[in-house]
Coordinates of C-alpha atoms in Angstrom, one line a residue:
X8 CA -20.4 31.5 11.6
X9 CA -18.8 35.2 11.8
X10 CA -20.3 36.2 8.0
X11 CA -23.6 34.9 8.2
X12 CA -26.0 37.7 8.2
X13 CA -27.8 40.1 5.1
X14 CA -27.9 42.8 7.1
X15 CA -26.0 46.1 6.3
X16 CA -23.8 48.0 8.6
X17 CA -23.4 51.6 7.2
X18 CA -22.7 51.1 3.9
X19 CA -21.5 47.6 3.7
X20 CA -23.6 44.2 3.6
X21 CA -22.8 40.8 4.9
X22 CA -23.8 37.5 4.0
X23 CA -22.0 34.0 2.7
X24 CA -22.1 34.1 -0.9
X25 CA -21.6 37.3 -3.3
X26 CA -23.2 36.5 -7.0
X27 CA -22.3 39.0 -9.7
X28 CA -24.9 38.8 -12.7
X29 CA -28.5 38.4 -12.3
X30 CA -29.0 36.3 -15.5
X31 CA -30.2 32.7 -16.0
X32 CA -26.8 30.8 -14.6
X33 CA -26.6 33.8 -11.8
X34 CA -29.8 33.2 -11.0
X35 CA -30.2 29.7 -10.7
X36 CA -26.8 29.9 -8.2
X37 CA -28.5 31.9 -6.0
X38 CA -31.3 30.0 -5.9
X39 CA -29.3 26.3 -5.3
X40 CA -27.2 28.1 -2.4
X41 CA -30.5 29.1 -1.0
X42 CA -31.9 25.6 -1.2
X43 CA -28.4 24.2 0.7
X44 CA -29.1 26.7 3.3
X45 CA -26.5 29.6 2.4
X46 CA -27.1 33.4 2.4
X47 CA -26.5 34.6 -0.7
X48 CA -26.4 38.7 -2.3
X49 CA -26.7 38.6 -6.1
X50 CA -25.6 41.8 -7.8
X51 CA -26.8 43.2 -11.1
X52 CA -25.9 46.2 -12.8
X53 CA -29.4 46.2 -15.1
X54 CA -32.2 48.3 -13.4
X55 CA -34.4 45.4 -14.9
X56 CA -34.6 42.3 -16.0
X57 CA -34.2 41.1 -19.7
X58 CA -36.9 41.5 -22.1
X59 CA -35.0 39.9 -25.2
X60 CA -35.5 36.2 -26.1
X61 CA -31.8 35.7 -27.3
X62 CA -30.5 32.6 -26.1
X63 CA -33.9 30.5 -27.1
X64 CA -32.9 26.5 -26.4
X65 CA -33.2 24.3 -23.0
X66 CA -31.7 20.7 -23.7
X67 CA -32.6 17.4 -22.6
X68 CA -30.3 17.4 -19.3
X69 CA -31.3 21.1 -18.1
X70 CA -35.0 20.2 -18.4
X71 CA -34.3 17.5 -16.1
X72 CA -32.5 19.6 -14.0
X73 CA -35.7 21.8 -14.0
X74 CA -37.8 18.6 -13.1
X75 CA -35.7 18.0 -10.5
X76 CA -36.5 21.3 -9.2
X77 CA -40.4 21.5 -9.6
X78 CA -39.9 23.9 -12.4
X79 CA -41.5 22.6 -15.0
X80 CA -45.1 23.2 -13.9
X81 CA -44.3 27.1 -13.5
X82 CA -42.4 26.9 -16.7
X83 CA -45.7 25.8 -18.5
X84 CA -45.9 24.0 -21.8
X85 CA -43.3 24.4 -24.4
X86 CA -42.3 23.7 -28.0
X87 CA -40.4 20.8 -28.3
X88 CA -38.8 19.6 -31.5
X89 CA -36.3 16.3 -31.8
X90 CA -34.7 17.9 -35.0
X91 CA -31.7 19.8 -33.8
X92 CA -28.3 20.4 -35.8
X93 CA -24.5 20.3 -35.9
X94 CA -23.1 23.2 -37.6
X95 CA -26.5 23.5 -39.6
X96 CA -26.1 19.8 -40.3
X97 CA -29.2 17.9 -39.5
X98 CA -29.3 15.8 -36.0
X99 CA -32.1 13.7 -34.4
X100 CA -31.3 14.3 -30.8
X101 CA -33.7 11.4 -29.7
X102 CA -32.1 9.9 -26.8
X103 CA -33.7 7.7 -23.9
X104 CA -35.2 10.4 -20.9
X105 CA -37.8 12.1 -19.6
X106 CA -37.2 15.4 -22.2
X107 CA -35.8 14.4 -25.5
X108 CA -35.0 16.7 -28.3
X109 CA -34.9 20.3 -27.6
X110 CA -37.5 23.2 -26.1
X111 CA -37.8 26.3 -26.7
X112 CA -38.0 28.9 -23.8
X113 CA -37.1 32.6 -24.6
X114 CA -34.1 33.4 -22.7
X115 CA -36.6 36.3 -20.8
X116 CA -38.8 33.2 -19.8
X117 CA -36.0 31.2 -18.5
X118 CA -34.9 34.2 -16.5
X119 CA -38.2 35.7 -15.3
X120 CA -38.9 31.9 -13.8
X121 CA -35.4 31.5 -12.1
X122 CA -35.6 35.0 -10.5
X123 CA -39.1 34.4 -9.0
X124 CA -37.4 30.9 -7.9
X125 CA -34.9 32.1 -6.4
X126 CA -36.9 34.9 -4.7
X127 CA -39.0 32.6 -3.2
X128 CA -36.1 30.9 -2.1
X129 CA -34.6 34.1 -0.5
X130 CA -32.3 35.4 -2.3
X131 CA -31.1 39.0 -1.6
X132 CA -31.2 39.9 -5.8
X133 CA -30.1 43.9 -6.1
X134 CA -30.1 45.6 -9.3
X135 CA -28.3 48.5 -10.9
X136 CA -25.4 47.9 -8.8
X137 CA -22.5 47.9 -11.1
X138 CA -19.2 46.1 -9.5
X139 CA -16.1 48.2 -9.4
X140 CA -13.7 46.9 -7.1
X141 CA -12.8 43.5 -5.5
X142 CA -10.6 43.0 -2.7
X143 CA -9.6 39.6 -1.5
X144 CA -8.8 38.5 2.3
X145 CA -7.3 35.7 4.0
X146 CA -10.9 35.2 5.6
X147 CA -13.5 37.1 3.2
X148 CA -13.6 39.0 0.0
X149 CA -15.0 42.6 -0.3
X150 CA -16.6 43.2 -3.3
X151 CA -17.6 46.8 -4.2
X152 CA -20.2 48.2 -6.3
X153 CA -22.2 51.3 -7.2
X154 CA -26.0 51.8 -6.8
X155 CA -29.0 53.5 -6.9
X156 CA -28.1 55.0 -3.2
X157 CA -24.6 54.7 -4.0
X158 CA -21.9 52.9 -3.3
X159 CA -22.1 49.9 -1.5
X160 CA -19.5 47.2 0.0
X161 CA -20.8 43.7 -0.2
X162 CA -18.1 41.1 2.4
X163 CA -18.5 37.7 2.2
X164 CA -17.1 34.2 2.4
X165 CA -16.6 34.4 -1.7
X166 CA -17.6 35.3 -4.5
X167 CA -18.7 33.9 -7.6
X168 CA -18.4 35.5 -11.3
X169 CA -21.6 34.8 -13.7
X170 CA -21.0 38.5 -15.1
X171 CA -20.7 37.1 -18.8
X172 CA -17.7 37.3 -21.4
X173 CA -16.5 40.6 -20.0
X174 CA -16.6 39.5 -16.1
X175 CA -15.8 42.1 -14.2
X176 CA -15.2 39.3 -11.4
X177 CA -13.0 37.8 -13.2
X178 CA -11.0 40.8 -14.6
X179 CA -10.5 42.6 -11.4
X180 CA -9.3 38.9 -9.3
X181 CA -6.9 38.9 -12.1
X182 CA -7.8 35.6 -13.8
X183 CA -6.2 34.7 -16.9
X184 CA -9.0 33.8 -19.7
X185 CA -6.9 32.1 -23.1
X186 CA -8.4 31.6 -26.4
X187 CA -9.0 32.9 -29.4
X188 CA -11.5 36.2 -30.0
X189 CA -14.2 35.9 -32.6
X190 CA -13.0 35.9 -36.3
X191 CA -16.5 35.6 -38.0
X192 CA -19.6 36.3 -36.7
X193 CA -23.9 36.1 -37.1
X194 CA -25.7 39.0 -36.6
X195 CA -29.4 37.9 -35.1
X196 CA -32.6 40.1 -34.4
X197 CA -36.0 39.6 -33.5
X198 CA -38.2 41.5 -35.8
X199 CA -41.5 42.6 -36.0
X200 CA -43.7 43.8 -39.7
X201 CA -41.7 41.7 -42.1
X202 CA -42.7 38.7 -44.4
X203 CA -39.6 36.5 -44.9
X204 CA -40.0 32.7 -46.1
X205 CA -38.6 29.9 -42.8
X206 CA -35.2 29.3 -43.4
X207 CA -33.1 26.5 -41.6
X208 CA -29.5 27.5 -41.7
X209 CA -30.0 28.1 -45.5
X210 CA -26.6 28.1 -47.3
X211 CA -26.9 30.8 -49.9
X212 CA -24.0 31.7 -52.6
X213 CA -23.5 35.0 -50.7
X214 CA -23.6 33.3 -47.2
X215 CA -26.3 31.9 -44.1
X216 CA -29.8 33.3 -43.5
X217 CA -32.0 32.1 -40.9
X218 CA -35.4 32.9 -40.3
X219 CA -38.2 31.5 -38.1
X220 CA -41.4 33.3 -37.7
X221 CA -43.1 32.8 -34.3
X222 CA -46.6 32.4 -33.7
X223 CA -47.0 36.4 -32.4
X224 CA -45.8 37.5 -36.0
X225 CA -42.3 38.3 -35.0
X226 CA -39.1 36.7 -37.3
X227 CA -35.9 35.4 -35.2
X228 CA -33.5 36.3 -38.3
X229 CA -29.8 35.9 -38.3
X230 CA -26.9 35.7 -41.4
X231 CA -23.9 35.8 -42.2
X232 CA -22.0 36.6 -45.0
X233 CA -19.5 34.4 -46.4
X234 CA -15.6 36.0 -46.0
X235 CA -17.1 38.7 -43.5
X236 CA -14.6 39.1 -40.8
X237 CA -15.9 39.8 -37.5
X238 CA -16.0 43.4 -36.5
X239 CA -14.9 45.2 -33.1
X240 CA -17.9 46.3 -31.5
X241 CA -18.7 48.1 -28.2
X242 CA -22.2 48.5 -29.3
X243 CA -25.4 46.5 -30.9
X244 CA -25.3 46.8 -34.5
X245 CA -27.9 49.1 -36.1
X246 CA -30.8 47.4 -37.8
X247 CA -29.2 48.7 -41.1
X248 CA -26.2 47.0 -40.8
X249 CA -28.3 43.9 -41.0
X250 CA -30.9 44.8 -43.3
X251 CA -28.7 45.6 -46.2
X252 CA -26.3 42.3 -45.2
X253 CA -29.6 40.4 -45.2
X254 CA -30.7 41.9 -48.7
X255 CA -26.6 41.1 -50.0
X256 CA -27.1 37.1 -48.8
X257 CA -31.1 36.7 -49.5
X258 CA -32.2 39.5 -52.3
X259 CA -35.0 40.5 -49.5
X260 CA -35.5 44.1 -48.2
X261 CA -36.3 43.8 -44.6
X262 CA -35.2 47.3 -43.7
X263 CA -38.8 48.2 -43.5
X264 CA -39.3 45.7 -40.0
X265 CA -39.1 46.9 -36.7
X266 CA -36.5 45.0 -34.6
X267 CA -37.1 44.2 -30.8
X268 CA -33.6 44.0 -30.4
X269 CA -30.2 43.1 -32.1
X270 CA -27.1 41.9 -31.5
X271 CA -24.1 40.2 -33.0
X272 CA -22.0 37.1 -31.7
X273 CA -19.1 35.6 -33.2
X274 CA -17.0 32.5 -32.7
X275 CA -15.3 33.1 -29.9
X276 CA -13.7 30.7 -28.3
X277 CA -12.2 31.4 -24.4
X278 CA -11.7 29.5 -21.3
X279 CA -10.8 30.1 -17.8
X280 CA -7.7 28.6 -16.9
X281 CA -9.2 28.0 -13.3
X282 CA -13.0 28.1 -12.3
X283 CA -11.8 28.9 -8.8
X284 CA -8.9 31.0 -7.1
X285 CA -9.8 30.4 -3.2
X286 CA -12.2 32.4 -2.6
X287 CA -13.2 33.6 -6.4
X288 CA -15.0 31.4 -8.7
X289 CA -16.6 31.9 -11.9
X290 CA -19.7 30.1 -13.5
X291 CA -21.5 30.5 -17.3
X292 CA -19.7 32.6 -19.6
X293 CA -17.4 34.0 -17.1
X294 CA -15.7 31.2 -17.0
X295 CA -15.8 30.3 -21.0
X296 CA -17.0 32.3 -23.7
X297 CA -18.2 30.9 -26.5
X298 CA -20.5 30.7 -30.1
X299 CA -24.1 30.1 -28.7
X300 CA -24.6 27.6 -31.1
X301 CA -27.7 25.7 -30.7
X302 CA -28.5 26.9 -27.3
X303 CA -25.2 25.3 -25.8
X304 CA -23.8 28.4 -24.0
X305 CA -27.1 28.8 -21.6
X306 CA -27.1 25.5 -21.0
X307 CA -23.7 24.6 -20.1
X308 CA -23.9 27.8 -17.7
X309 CA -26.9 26.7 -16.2
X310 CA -25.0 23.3 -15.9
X311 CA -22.4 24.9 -14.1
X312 CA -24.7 26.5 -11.4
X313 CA -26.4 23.2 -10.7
X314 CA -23.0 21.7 -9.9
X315 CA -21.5 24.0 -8.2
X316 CA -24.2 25.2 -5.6
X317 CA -24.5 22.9 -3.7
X318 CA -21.1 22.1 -2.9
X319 CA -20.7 25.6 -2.5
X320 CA -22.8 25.9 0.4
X321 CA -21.5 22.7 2.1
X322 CA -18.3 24.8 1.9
X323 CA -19.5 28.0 3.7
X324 CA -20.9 26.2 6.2
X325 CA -17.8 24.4 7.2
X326 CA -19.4 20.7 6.5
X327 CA -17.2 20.2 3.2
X328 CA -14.1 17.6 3.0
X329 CA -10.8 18.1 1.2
X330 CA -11.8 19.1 -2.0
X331 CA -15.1 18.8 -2.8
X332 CA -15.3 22.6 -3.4
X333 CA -12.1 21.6 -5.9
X334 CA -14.0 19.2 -7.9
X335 CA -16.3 21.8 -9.0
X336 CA -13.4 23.3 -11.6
X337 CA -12.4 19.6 -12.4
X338 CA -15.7 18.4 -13.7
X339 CA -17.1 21.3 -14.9
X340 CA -13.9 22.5 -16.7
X341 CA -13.7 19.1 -18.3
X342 CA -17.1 19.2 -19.5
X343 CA -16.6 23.0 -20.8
X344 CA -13.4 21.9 -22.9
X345 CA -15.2 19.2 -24.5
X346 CA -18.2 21.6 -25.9
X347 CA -15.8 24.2 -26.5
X348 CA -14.1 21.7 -29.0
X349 CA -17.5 20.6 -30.3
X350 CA -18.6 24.4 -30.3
X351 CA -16.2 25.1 -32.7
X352 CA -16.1 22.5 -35.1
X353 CA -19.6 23.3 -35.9
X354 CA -18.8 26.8 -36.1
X355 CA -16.5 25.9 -39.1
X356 CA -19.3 24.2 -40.6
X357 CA -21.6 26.5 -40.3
X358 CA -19.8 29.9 -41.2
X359 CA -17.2 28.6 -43.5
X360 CA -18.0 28.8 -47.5
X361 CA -18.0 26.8 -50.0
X362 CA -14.5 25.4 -49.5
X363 CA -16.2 23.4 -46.6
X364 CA -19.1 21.4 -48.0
X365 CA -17.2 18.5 -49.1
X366 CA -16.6 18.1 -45.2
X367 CA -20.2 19.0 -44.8
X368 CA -20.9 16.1 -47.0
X369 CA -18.8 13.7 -45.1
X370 CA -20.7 14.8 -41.7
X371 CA -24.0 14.6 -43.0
X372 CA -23.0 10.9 -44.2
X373 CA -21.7 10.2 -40.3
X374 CA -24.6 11.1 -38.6
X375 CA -26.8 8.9 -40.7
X376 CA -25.4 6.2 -38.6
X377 CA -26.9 5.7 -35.3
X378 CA -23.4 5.4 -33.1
X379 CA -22.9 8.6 -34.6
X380 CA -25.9 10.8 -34.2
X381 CA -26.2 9.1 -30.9
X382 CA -22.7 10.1 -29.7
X383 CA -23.3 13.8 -31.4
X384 CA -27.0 14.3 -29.7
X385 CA -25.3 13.2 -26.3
X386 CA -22.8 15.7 -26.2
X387 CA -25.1 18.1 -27.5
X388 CA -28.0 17.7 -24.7
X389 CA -25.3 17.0 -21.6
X390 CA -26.4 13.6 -21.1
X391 CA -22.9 11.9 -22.1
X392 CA -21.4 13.7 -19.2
X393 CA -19.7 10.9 -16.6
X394 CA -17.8 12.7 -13.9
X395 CA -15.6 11.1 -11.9
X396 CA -16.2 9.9 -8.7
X397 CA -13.5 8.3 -7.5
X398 CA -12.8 5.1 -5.7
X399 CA -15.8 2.6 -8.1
X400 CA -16.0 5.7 -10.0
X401 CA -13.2 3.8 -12.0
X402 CA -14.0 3.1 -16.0
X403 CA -14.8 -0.4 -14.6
X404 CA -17.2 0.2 -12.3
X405 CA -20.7 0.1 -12.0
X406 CA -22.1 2.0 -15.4
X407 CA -23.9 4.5 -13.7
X408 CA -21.2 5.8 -11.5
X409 CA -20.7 8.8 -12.5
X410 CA -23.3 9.6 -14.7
X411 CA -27.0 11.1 -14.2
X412 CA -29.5 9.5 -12.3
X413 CA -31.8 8.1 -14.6
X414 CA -35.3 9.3 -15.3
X415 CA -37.6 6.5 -13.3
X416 CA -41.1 5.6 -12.5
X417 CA -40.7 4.4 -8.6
X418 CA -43.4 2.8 -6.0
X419 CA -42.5 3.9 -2.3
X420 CA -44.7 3.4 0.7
X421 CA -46.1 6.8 0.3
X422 CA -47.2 5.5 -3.5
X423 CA -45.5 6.0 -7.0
X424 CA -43.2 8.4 -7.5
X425 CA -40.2 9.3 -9.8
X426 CA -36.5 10.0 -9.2
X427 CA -36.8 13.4 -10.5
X428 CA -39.5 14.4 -7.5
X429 CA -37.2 12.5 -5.0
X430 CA -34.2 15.4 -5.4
X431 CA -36.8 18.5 -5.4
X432 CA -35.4 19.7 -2.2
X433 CA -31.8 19.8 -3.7
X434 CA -30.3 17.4 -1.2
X435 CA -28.9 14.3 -1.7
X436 CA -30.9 11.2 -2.1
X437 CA -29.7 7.3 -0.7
X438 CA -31.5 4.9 -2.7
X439 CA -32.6 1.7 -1.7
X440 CA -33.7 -1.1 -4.0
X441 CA -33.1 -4.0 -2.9
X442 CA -36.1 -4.8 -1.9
X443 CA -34.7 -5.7 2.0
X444 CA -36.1 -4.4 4.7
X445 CA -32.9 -5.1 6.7
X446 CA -30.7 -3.8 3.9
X447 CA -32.9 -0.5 3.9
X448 CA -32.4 -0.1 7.3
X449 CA -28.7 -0.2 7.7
X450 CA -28.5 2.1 4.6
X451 CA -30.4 4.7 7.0
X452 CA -28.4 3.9 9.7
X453 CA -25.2 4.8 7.7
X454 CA -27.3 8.0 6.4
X455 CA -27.8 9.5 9.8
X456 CA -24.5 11.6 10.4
X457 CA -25.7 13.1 7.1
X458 CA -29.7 13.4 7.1
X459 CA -29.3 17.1 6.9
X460 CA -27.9 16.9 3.6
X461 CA -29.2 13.5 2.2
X462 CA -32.8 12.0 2.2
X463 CA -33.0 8.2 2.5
X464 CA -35.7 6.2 0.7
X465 CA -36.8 3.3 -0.5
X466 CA -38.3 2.1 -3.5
X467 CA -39.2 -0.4 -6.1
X468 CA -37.9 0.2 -10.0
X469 CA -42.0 0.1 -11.4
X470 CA -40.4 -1.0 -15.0
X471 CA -36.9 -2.6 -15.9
X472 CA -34.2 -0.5 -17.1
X473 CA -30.8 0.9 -15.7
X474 CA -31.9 1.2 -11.9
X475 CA -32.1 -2.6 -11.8
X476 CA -29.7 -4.2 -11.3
X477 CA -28.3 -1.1 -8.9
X478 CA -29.1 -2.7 -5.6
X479 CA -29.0 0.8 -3.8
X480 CA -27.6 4.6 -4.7
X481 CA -25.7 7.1 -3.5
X482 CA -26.8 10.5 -5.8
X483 CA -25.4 14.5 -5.3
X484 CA -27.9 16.9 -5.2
X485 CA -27.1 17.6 -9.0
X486 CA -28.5 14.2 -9.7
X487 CA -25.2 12.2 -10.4
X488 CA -24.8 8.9 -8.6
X489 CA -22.0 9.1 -6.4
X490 CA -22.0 5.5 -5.1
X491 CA -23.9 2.4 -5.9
X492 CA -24.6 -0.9 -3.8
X493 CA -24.0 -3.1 -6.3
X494 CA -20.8 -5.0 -4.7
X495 CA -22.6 -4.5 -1.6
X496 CA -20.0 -1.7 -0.4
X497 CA -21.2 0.6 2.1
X498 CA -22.0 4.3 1.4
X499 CA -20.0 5.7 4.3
X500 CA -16.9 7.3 2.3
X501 CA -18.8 9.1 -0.9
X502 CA -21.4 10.2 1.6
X503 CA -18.1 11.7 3.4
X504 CA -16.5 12.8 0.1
X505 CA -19.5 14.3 -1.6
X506 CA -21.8 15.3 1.3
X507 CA -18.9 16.4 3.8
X508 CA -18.5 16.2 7.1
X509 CA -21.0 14.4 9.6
X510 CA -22.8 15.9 11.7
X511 CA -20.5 14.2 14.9
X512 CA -17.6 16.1 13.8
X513 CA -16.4 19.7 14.5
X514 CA -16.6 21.9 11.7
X515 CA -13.7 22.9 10.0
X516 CA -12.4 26.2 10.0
X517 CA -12.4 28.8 7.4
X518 CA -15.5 27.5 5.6
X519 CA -13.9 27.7 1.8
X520 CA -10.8 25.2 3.1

């Protein structure tokens, strides 16, 4: 194709993909386009990368996403803890998978490992280039920036937003962005030389303190006072401003410490009317904007990334169908809505005052129940999520359509394996197990047009569970199944659907169609 090379002509660079934002959900973009093959130019006005912990929480699905990656080994061992919350209430997130509960990465970690991912990978990542203009073609987009050596004209295929809550993307493409702005807000530091008892979302009579000392000696605090209305700021807070609203909740003079950073966040709550306008899309908290409570925020960006990658670089190079690249705003904007809802009934909980603890006490009755905490933790970690497929994607079909592929032990020729190491090189994966040689075989057969973009295999399920009774499986690179061969269907039309052309057809034209 016409836009497929990094290399720069004067003062202008071409490649497939533009990425604005270099943090975690930028980062792991770049690095899925790079595993489907596309060029991608990430653009990031920091000089450097992060060196605050801030967003602090990986949930069960994005660990799994990470396994499915070969992450995990890089990423290293990790606190986990089962007890999470809802609005400070109490939750067991215990579910069935390979990562229950919650783990706790520092938002540096998270990013320090996707960039040297992605790097690997290829990505073109450039720093202190700040985006100022965006022009939009019938055929490519021209996004322009200033840098070190100036400025600099980026053309590509598209480009995709993961710039934050103030996107520049998204602002300069015009993109509307409803909601409500923050009416209340926590302000949070890390802080080193102060001696503060633990505190778990502590309800005071002045408001919430939160405190957790780390093994290094530094405090993660945050609080809120009760009726304080959020304030308009274009700045970090000073670390007064939180000492003396620390000492007004808790009595305690930390004004002493020495804080490694500090920010504020409030309960903002936007949305994106549209993750993508042709040839402009928006991932993370470009696309919604919201209270990171309980390390939701990160995750459903990162969430985002894995989805849309891979379709996206189907797309630019002219393999996708009708609509695939379109189903990356109708699943993900689904699943955003829904934790945006969630998001903010916990943020009622948690920074209203007293005149909410009778509904506090009604909560932390409900999730006593296991239906309940069940359907809470689910929505929570990302594993409820059930997409839909189409065609046996219906409510009455097969119960994994849809839905994640299952963590599994699995015997192949080659040995045992699991399902998680079967998608590490982020293409799609046709499942056989049946058991049938002859069934395997015409599963390959129907695979070939594709086996650029699908790997077939087959296995045996080494313990019972959900894979069982599944006969075979059709599952996306992000790890949903797509297809099952339960009613003995063939795989030909979600292969078409969610893989995109084969490989006997002529491309289509215009790449982002």
């Amino acid at each position: 194709m016409a836009e497929d090379e990094s290399a720069p002509v004067g003062g202008q660079v071409r490649t497939q993909v533009v990425v604005v934002g270099a943090g975690p959900v930028g980062l792991m973009l770049a690095a899925e386009l790079r595993l489907g093959g596309a060029d991608v130019v990430v653009l990031e006005k920091l000089p450097a990368p992060t060196t605050e912990s801030r967003a602090s929480t990986l949930h069960a699905r994005t660990m799994e996403l990470f396994d499915s990656r070969g992450l995990l080994d890089e990423l290293g061992t990790v606190p986990n803890d089962v007890r999470g919350h809802f609005g400070g209430i109490p939750l067991d997130l215990t579910l069935p998978g390979s990562h229950p509960g919650q783990w706790k990465v520092p938002q540096d970690r998270t990013e320090a490992l996707l960039g040297a991912w992605a790097a690997r990978l290829g990505a073109d990542v450039r720093r202190g280039h700040e985006v100022t203009g965006l022009t939009v073609a019938d055929d490519h987009v021209d996004v322009e920036a200033e840098g070190p050596a100036g400025p600099l004209t980026v053309r590509a295929l598209c480009v995709v937003g993961c710039d934050g809550e103030h996107s520049a993307v998204r602002r300069l493409a015009g993109l509307d962005f409803p909601g409500s702005d923050a009416v209340r807000e926590l302000i949070r530091a890390d802080v080193a030389g102060i001696d503060v008892p633990d505190r778990r979302f502590e309800r005071l009579d002045g408001g919430l303190a939160i405190a957790a000392r780390r093994g290094d000696g530094v405090t993660r605090i945050m609080v809120h006072e009760f009726g304080r209305a959020a304030v308009a700021r274009t700045a970090a807070p000073e670390f007064t401003e939180l000492a003396t609203v620390w000492k007004r909740v808790t009595g305690e003079d930390v004004s002493a410490g020495t804080p490694l950073w500090i920010n504020a966040f409030g309960d903002v709550s936007r949305q994106a009317e549209r993750y993508r306008d042709g040839r402009v899309l928006l991932a993370g908290d470009a696309a919604h904007a919201q209270m990171p409570i309980g390390g939701q925020a990160l995750n459903l960006g990162l969430q985002d990334a894995a989805n849309l990658g891979w379709k996206l670089a189907i797309q630019v190079a002219r393999k996708g169908s009708a609509g695939l690249l379109d189903s990356y705003h109708d699943e993900r904007h689904a699943v955003g809505r829904r934790v945006l809802s969630g998001i903010r009934a916990q943020a009622l909980l948690l920074l209203s005052g007293p005149e909410v603890n009778p509904l506090r006490a009604v909560v932390g009755e409900l999730v006593r129940s296991d239906d309940a905490r069940r359907h809470l933790a689910a929505t929570i970690s990302g594993l409820d999520i059930r997409y839909d497929v189409g065609g046996d994607g219906a409510a009455d079909g097969h119960p994994l359509l849809g839905r994640r592929l299952p963590p599994a032990a699995l015997t192949t020729g080659d040995g045992r394996t699991s399902t998680a190491e079967l998608l590490r090189g982020g293409r799609g994966l046709l499942l056989d197990l049946s058991g049938d040689g002859g069934r395997a075989a015409a599963l390959e057969a129907a695979a070939a047009p594709w086996r650029d973009r699908v790997r077939t295999v087959a296995a045996a399920v080494a313990d019972d569970g959900p894979l069982s009774d599944a006969g075979a499986v059709l599952v996306r690179p992000d790890g949903y199944v797509a297809w099952t061969g339960a009613d003995d269907t063939t795989p030909e039309a979600a292969l078409h659907r969610w893989l995109g052309l084969p490989n006997t057809e002529h491309p289509i034209s215009g790449g982002l169609s």
